[in-house]
mmCIF file of C-alpha atoms and ligand atoms in Angstrom:
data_model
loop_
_atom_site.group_PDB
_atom_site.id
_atom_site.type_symbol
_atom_site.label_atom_id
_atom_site.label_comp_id
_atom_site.label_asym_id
_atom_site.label_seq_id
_atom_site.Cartn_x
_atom_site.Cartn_y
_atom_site.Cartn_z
ATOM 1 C CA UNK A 17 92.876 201.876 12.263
ATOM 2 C CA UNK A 18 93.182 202.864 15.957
ATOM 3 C CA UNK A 19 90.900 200.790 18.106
ATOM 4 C CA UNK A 20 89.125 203.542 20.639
ATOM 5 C CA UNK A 21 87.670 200.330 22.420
ATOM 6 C CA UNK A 22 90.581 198.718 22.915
ATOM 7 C CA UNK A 23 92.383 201.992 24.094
ATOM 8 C CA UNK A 24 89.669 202.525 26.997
ATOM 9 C CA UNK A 25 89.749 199.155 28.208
ATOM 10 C CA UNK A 26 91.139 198.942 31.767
ATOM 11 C CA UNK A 27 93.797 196.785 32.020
ATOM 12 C CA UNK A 28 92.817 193.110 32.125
ATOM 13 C CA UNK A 29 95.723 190.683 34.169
ATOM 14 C CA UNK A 30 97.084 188.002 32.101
ATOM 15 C CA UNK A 31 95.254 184.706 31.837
ATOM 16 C CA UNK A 32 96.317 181.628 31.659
ATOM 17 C CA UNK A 33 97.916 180.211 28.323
ATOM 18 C CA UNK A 34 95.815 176.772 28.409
ATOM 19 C CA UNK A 35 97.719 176.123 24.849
ATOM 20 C CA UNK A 36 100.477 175.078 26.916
ATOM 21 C CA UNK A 37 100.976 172.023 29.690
ATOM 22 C CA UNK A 38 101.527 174.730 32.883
ATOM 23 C CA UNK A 39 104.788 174.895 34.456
ATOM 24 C CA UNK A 40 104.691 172.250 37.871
ATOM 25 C CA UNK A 41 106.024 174.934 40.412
ATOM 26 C CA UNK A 42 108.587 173.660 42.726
ATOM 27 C CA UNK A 43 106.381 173.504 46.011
ATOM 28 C CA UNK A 44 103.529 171.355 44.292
ATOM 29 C CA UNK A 45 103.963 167.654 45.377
ATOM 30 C CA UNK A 46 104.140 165.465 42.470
ATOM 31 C CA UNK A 47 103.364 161.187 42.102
ATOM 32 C CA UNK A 48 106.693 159.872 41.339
ATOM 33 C CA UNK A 49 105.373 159.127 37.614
ATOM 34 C CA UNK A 50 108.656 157.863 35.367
ATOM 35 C CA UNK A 51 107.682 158.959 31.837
ATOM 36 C CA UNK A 52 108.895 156.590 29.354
ATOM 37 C CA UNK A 53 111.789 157.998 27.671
ATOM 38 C CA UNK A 54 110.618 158.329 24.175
ATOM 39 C CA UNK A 55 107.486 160.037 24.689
ATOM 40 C CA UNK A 56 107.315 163.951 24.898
ATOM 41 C CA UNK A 57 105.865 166.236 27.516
ATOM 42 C CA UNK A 58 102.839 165.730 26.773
ATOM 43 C CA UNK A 59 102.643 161.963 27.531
ATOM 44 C CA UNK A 60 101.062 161.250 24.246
ATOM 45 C CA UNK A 61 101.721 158.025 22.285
ATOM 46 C CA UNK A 62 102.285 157.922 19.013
ATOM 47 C CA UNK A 63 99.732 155.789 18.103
ATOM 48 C CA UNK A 64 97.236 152.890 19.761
ATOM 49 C CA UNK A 65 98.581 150.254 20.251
ATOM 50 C CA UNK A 66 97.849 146.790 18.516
ATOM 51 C CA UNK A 67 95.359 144.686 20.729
ATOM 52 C CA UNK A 68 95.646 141.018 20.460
ATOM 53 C CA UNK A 69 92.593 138.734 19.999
ATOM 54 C CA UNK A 70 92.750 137.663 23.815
ATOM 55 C CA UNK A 71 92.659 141.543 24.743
ATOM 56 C CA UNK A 72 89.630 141.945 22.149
ATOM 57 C CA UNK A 73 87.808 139.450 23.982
ATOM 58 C CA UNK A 74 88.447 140.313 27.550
ATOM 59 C CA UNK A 75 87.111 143.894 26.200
ATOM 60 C CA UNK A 76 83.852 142.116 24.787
ATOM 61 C CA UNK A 77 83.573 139.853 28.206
ATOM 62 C CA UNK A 78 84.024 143.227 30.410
ATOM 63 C CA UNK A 79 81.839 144.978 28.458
ATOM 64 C CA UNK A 80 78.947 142.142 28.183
ATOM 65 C CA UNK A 81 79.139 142.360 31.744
ATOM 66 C CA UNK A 82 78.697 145.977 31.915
ATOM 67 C CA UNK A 83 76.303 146.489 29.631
ATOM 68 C CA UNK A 84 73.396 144.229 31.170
ATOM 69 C CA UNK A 85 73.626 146.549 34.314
ATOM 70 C CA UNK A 86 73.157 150.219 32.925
ATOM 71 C CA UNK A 87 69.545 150.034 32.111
ATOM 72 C CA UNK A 88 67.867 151.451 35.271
ATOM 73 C CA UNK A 89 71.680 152.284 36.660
ATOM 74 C CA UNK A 90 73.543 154.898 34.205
ATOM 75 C CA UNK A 91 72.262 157.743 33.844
ATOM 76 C CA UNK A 92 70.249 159.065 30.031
ATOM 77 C CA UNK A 93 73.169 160.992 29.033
ATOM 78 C CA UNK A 94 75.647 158.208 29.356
ATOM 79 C CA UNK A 95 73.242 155.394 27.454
ATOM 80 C CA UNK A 96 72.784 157.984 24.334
ATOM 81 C CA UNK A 97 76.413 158.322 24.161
ATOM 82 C CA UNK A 98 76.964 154.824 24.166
ATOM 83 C CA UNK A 99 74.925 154.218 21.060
ATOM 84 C CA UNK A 100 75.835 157.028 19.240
ATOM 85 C CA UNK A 101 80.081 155.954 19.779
ATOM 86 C CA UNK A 102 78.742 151.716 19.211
ATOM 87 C CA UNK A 103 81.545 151.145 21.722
ATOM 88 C CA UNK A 104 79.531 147.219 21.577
ATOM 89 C CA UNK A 105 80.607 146.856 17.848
ATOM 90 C CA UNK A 106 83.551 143.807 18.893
ATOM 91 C CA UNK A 107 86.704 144.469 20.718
ATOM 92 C CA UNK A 108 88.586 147.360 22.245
ATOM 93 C CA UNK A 109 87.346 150.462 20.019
ATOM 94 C CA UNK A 110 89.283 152.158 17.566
ATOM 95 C CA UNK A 111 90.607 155.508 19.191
ATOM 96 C CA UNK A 112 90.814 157.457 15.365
ATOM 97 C CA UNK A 113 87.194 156.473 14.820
ATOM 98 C CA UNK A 114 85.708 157.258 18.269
ATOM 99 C CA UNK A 115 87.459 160.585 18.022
ATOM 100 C CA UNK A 116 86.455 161.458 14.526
ATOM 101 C CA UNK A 117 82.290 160.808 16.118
ATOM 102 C CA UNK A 118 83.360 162.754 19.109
ATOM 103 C CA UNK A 119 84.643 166.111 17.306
ATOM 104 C CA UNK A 120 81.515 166.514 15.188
ATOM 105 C CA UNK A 121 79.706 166.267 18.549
ATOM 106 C CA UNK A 122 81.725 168.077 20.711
ATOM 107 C CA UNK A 123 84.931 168.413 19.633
ATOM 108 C CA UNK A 124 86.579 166.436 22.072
ATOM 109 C CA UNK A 125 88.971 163.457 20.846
ATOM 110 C CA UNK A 126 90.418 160.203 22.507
ATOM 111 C CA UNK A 127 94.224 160.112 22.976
ATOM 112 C CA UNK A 128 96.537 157.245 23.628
ATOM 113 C CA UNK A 129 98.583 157.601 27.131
ATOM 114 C CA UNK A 130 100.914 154.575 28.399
ATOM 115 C CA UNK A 131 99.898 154.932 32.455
ATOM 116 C CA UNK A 132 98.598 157.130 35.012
ATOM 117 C CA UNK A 133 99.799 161.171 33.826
ATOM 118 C CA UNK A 134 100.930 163.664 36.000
ATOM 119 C CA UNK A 135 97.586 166.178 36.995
ATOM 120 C CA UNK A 136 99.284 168.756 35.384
ATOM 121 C CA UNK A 137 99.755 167.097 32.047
ATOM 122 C CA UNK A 138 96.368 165.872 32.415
ATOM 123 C CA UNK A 139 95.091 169.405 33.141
ATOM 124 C CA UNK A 140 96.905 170.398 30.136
ATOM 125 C CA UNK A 141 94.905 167.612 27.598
ATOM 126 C CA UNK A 142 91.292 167.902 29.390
ATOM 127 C CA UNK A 143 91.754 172.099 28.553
ATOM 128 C CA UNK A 144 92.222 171.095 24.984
ATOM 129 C CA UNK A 145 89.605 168.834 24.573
ATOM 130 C CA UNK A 146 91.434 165.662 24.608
ATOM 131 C CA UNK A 147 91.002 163.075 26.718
ATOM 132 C CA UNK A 148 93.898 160.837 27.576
ATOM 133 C CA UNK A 149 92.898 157.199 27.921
ATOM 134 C CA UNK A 150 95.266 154.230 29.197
ATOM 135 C CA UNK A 151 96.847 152.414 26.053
ATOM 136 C CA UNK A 152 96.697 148.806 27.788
ATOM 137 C CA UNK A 153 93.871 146.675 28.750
ATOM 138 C CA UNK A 154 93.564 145.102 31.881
ATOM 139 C CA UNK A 155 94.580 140.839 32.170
ATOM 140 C CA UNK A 156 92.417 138.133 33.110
ATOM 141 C CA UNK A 157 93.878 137.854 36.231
ATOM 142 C CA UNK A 158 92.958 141.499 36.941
ATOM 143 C CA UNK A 159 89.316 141.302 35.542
ATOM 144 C CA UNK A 160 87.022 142.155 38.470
ATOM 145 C CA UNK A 161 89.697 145.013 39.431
ATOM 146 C CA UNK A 162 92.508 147.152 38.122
ATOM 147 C CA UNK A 163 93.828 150.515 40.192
ATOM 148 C CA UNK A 164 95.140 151.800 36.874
ATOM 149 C CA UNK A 165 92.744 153.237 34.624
ATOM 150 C CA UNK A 166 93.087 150.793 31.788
ATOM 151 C CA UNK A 167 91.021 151.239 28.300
ATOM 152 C CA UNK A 168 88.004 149.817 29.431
ATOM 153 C CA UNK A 169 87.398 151.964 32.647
ATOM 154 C CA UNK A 170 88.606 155.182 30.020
ATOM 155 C CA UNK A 171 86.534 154.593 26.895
ATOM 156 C CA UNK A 172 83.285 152.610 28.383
ATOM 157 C CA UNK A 173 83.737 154.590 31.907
ATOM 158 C CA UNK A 174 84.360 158.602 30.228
ATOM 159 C CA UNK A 175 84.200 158.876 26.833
ATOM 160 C CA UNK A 176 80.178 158.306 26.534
ATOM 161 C CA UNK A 177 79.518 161.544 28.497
ATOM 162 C CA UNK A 178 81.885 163.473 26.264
ATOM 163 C CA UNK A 179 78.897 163.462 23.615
ATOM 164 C CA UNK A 180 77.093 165.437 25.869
ATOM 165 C CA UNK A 181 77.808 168.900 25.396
ATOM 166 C CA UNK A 182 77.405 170.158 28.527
ATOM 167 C CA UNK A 183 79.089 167.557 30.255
ATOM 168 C CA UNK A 184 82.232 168.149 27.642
ATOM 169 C CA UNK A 185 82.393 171.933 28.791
ATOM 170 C CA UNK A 186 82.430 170.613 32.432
ATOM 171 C CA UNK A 187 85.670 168.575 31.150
ATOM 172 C CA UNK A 188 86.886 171.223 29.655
ATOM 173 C CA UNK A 189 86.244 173.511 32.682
ATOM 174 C CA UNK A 190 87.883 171.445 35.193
ATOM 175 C CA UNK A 191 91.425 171.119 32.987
ATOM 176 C CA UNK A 192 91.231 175.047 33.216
ATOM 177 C CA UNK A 193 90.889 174.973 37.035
ATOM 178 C CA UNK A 194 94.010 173.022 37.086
ATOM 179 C CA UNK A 195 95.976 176.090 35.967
ATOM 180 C CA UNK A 196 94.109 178.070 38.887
ATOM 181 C CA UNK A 197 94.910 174.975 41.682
ATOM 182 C CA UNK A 198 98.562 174.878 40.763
ATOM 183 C CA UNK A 199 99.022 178.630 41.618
ATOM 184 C CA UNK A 200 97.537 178.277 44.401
ATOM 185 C CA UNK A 201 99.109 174.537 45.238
ATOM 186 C CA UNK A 202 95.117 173.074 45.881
ATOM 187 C CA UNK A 203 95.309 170.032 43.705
ATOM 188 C CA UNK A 204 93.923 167.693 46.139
ATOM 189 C CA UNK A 205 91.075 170.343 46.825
ATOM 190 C CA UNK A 206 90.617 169.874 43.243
ATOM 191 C CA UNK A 207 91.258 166.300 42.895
ATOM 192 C CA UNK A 208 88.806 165.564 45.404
ATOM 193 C CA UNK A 209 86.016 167.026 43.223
ATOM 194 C CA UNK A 210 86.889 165.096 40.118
ATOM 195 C CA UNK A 211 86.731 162.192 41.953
ATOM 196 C CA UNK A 212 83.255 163.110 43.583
ATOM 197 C CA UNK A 213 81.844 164.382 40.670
ATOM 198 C CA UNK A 214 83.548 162.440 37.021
ATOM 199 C CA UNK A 215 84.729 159.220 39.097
ATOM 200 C CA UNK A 216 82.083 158.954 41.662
ATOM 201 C CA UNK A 217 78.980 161.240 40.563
ATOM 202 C CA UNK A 218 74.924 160.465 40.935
ATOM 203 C CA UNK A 219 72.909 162.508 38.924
ATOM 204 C CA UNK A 220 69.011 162.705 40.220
ATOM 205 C CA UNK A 221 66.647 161.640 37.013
ATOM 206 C CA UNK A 222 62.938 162.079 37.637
ATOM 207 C CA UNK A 223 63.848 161.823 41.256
ATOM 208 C CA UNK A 224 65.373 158.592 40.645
ATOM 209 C CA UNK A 225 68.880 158.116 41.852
ATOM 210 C CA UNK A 226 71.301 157.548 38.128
ATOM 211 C CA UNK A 227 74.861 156.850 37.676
ATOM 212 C CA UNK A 228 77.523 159.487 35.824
ATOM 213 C CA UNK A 229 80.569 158.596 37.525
ATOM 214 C CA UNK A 230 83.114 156.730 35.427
ATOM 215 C CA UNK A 231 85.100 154.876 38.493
ATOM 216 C CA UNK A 232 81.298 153.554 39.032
ATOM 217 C CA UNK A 233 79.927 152.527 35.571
ATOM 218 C CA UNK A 234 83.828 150.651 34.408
ATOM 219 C CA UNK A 235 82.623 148.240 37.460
ATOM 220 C CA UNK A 236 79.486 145.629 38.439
ATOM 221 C CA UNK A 237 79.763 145.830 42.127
ATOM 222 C CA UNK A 238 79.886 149.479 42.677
ATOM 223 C CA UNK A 239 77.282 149.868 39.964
ATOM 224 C CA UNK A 240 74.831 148.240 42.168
ATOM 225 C CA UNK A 241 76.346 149.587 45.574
ATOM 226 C CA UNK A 242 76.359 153.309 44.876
ATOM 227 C CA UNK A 243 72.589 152.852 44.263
ATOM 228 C CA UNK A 244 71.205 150.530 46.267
ATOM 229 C CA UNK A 245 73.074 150.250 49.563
ATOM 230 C CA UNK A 246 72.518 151.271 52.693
ATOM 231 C CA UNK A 247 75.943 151.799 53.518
ATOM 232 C CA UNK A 248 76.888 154.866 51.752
ATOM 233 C CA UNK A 249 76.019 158.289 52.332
ATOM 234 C CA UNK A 250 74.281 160.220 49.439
ATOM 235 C CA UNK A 251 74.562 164.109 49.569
ATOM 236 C CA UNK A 252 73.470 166.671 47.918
ATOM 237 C CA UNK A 253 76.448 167.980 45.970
ATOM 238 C CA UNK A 254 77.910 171.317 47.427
ATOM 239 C CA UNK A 255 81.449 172.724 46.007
ATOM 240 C CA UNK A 256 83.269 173.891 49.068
ATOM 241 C CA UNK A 257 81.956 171.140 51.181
ATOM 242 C CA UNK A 258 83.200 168.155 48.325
ATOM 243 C CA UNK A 259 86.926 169.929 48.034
ATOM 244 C CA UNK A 260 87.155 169.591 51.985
ATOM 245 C CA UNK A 261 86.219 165.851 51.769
ATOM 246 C CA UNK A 262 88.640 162.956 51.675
ATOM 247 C CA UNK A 263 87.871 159.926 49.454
ATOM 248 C CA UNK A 264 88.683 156.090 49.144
ATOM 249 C CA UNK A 265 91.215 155.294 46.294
ATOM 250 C CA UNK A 266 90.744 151.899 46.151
ATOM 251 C CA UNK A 267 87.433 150.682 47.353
ATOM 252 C CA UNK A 268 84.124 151.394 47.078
ATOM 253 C CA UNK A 269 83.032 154.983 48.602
ATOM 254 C CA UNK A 270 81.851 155.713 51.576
ATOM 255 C CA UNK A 271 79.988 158.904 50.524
ATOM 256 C CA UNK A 272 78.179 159.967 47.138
ATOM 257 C CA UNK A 273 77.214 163.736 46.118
ATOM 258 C CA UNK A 274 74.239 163.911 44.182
ATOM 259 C CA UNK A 275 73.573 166.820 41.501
ATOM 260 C CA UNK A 276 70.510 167.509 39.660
ATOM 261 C CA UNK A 277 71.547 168.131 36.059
ATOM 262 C CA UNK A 278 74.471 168.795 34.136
ATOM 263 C CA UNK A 279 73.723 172.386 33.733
ATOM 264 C CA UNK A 280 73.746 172.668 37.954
ATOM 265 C CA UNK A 281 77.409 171.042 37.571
ATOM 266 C CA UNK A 282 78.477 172.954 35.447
ATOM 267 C CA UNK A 283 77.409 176.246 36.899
ATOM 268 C CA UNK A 284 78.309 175.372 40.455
ATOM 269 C CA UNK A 285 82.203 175.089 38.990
ATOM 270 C CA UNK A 286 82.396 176.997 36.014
ATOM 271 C CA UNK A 287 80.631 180.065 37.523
ATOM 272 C CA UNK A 288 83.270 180.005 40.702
ATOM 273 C CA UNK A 289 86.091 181.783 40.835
ATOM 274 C CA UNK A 290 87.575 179.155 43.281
ATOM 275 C CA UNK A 291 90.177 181.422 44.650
ATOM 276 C CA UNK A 292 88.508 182.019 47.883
ATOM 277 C CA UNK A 293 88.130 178.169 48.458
ATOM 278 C CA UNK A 294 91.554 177.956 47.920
ATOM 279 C CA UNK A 295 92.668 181.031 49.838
ATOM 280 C CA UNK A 296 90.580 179.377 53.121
ATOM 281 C CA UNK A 297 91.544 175.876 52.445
ATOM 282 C CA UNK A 298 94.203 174.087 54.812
ATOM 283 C CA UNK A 299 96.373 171.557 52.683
ATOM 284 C CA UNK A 300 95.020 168.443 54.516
ATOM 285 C CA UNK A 301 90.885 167.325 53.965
ATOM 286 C CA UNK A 302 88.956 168.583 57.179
ATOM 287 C CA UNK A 303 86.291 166.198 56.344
ATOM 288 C CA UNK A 304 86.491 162.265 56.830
ATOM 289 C CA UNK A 305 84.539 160.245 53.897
ATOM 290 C CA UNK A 306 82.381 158.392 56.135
ATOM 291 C CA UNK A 307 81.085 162.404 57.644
ATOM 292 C CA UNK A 308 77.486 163.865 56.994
ATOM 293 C CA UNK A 309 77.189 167.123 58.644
ATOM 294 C CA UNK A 310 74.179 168.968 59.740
ATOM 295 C CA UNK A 311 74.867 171.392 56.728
ATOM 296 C CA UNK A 312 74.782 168.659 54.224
ATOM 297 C CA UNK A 313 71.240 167.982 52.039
ATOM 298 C CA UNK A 314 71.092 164.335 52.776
ATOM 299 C CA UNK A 315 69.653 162.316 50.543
ATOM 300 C CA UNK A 316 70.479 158.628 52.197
ATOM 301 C CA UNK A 317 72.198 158.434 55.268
ATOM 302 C CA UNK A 318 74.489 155.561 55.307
ATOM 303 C CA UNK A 319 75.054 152.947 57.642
ATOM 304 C CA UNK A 320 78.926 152.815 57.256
ATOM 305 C CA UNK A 321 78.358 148.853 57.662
ATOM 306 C CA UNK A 322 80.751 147.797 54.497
ATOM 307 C CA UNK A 323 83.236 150.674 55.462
ATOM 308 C CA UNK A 324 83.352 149.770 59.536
ATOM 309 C CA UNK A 325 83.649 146.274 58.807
ATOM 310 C CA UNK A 326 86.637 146.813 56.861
ATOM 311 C CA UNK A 327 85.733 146.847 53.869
ATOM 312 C CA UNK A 328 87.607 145.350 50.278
ATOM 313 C CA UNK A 329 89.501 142.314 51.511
ATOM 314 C CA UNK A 330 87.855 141.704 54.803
ATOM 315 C CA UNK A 331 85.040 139.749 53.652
ATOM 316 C CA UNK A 332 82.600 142.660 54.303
ATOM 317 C CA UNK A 333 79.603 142.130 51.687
ATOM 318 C CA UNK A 334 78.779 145.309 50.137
ATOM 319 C CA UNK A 335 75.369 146.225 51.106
HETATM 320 FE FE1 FE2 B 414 88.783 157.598 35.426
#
């Protein structure tokens, strides 16, 4: 049968094929990230791996740790999701099981990935509803910190918030954009609000100040910093203002954007097209992470006193 509708319809440009990892064009810088030589494209591991009884108990010690601090810290979305995944049960959760809770939720599962992933690969797994998490847990020596994303800032940081369904669109949402930020070679842009918002977000909870950010709840100092401090900035969280913003990698940050629910996330991104951002954006940030401009909705002003004495390794006290 001939479709009349079909026939009418003005021509619609291809979309992106988000079945796919995207294609890394040429001009795109890329982390000089060896893949291991057995796995495919994708990254993926065959299988988790096999955690010894010392790695089961520096997971219970980390998370005993951890837990004690979210009541009154994480936010309500991230507590119900820890009770409904029992990520407390003993030792470093089982990655089939956690999925298996996760899909009848939201249909998001837990995959195995040796290291840090290239964005686009990452792009590619977050589009489809997985979400890669390090295969390795972190060593005594490295308990307080670890740059790498290890198991325990991946499953007790992210996976909570994946039982959330709005929050999972968001994830979804954001692997999609990567497609759009390659074309248009913004991945910092974009980078720079994952970090803000997934890494580093506050979410405002009967006008009290809660935690969402993963980079934030996998940690005890930063828990309490992000919060309570005077140092940091707090700001309202505006799109184009965030993907202009440089962050800290490897300390505590200087600056925190704020949203007010997961639905105001979600349509402040989703609802974008982001291509004029993009099409306005110079390559470098314009914005230091210390700044809080007159246009900002400022919550807390910081004083800057942990980042201007140096902060991590100077013996600065974070306050
Ligand atoms: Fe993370």
């Amino acid at each position: 049968m001939r479709d009349h509708v079909a026939m009418d319809k003005p021509t619609v440009p291809p979309s992106f094929d988000y079945s796919r990892i995207p294609a890394m064009p040429t001009s795109v810088f890329v982390a000089p990230l060896r893949k291991p030589a057995e796995l495919s494209d994708d990254w993926l591991e065959p299988a988790q791996r096999k955690y010894g009884v010392e790695e089961h108990r520096i997971w219970d010690e980390l998370y005993q740790r951890q837990i004690g601090l979210m009541p009154g810290h994480a936010c309500r979305e991230f507590m119900r999701g820890l009770e409904r995944l029992n990520l407390g049960r003993g030792g470093v959760p089982d990655f089939k099981e956690m999925s298996e809770e996760l899909r009848s939720l939201t249909g998001w599962s837990v995959v195995p990935v040796p290291m840090l992933i290239p964005d686009h690969v990452f792009y590619y797994h977050l589009a489809n509803r997985r979400f890669p998490a390090g295969n390795f847990i972190r060593s005594r020596e490295q308990f307080d910190y670890i740059q790498e994303p290890d198991v325990f800032h991946d499953v007790f940081g992210h996976v909570p918030l994946l039982t959330d369904p709005i929050f999972a669109s968001y994830m979804e949402a954001y692997g999609r954009a990567g497609w759009k930020a390659l074309k248009y070679n913004r991945l910092k842009a974009l980078s720079a609000l994952y970090w803000y918002t997934v890494e580093f977000g506050l979410i405002l909870e009967d006008d009290q100040l809660r935690i969402y950010g993963a980079g934030i709840l996998s940690g005890p100092t930063e828990t309490v910093f992000s919060v309570e401090g005077r140092s940091p900035n707090r700001i309202h969280l505006n799109v184009d203002r965030v993907m202009r913003t440089d962050y800290t990698i490897s300390d505590l940050q200087a600056t925190y954007f704020v949203i007010e629910s997961f639905r105001e996330l979600f349509h402040l991104t989703e609802q974008r097209g982001f291509e004029p951002i993009y099409e306005s954006l110079a390559p470098a940030f314009q914005y230091a992470k210390t700044a809080a401009l007159d246009t900002d909705h400022i919550y807390h002003r910081g004083t800057q006193e942990y980042e201007l004495r140096g902060g991590r390794g100077s013996g600065a006290k974070p306050a």
